[in-house]
């Protein structure tokens, strides 16, 4: 390579190094400022800067610097002008390049070439300073240091607590939703009564529970749980039958006055709200279809039902009177009756009327039978009709009791769901354990007592023992022996609660030979310090009131 071209290439490399250094400093400044801006955004919210930002910003800075260096490389013309300027060659290199491009040779141009070659020989491009700007380098160093120090800043405790709470809230919300869904499935499997399953409306319950989507917002989770509790509570109240239950309790009280064991058993079941079993007992009270049975026997069996129906109707009349007076004062809402069935009071009154009518029909037939006449067919037909009506009334009463049992069971299950939803609110805010958590933990743990020693110390006399001397049986006693054949024949034993005092037990432990002196002194000072209590200052005497 000609000497001029070699010199020009060296100058060009020197210029590129100088520009690259400046570009690198500016790139570092820009990258540090960008990283500080990102860090400021995170710090404003209380978060630490994610570590991924540091390699990302470093890579972007490097890519930007390399791109700028490639775009800002010095051209041969710039290198020739710089060489002429730095070394005072008076445009010799620039002219040489111009003559070379124009292919001018001979005479003057040969002399100019020789003169330029002679001028560049021995010149060192290191004379061109890299010229690192001190101010720019200082600013760049401070910015890079500040950007690096942002990695030390940790997330604030408030943000960590909030994140932990959000994570815990999401986890607990999901746990409550799954547990409630499992509870609804258990409700479906736990009842065999189709009427109760229909009243539960498990499909609707599943929709309500499905609305408990996992959320990190505690207030939103609490609101959804409270809304679910309200829906379940409204569904349970819709099955309220408090008025009918109160009436049946009064009916039970009236039936308890009967002497018939079957009637008293029915009263007991009604009082205990065993409505399904009570419905079975009502079925047994139905008149039997037995053509061979005498009319007197039929009337005797009917008398039990008639007496029970009379007491039921009396309780219904008393309840109606109370309800009218109560509604006129308080205007309480009536129980829901979606099946449009007649009130229970009317059913009981109609039952009494049908029992009386059937008894009158049997009495007429009995009178005709006693007179020796043939019973009229119309009377027989009327009796069968009344018997069938009475059986239908008892059947409806039994169905009503079964429906009440189904409502009671469904309402109880819905109330259980509502209670768990209410407890779930306390579980979400961490004030209560999970309503579905088992009592006592998963399993018993294993305990150890480090203070327990193997073996046993021999009991030695340390001067603190007290020996009791005397004659057995002599002296006062807390018990008295009385012979049965000499006394009243009745033995009584009275127990007394006495407080035991152990005055020297701990002192005996301290006086043991294996206890170090420093430990004895420490124990002594401890007990002396806790007993050194300053007495309360005596109150100042009250000043006498001025005489009026």
XYZ file of N, CA and C in Angstrom, residues 30-44 49 57 147 150:
57
model
N -27.917 7.885 27.492
C -29.314 7.709 27.087
C -29.908 6.439 27.711
N -29.143 5.335 27.692
C -29.630 4.093 28.291
C -29.855 4.225 29.787
N -28.930 4.931 30.488
C -29.089 5.121 31.923
C -30.302 5.980 32.239
N -30.496 7.041 31.448
C -31.672 7.897 31.664
C -32.963 7.101 31.435
N -32.977 6.279 30.391
C -34.171 5.464 30.120
C -34.437 4.490 31.270
N -33.355 3.864 31.782
C -33.524 2.922 32.884
C -33.985 3.638 34.151
N -33.456 4.846 34.382
C -33.909 5.623 35.534
C -35.379 5.998 35.406
N -35.819 6.295 34.189
C -37.232 6.626 33.988
C -38.114 5.411 34.274
N -37.673 4.242 33.799
C -38.441 3.016 34.075
C -38.470 2.733 35.567
N -37.289 2.890 36.221
C -37.220 2.645 37.657
C -38.101 3.627 38.425
N -38.131 4.886 37.976
C -38.990 5.867 38.644
C -40.450 5.482 38.579
N -40.864 4.932 37.430
C -42.242 4.488 37.317
C -42.580 3.374 38.300
N -41.633 2.438 38.465
C -41.873 1.347 39.422
C -41.803 1.854 40.861
N -40.817 2.748 41.143
C -40.676 3.247 42.504
C -41.889 4.065 42.924
N -42.492 4.773 41.978
C -43.667 5.569 42.313
C -44.816 4.693 42.806
N -37.579 -2.679 40.763
C -37.428 -2.797 39.311
C -37.200 -4.276 38.961
N -32.255 -3.162 28.842
C -31.743 -1.818 28.573
C -30.273 -1.860 28.174
N -28.314 4.349 37.789
C -29.128 3.273 37.215
C -28.797 1.931 37.859
N -30.385 1.435 41.344
C -31.826 1.143 41.393
C -32.104 -0.329 41.646
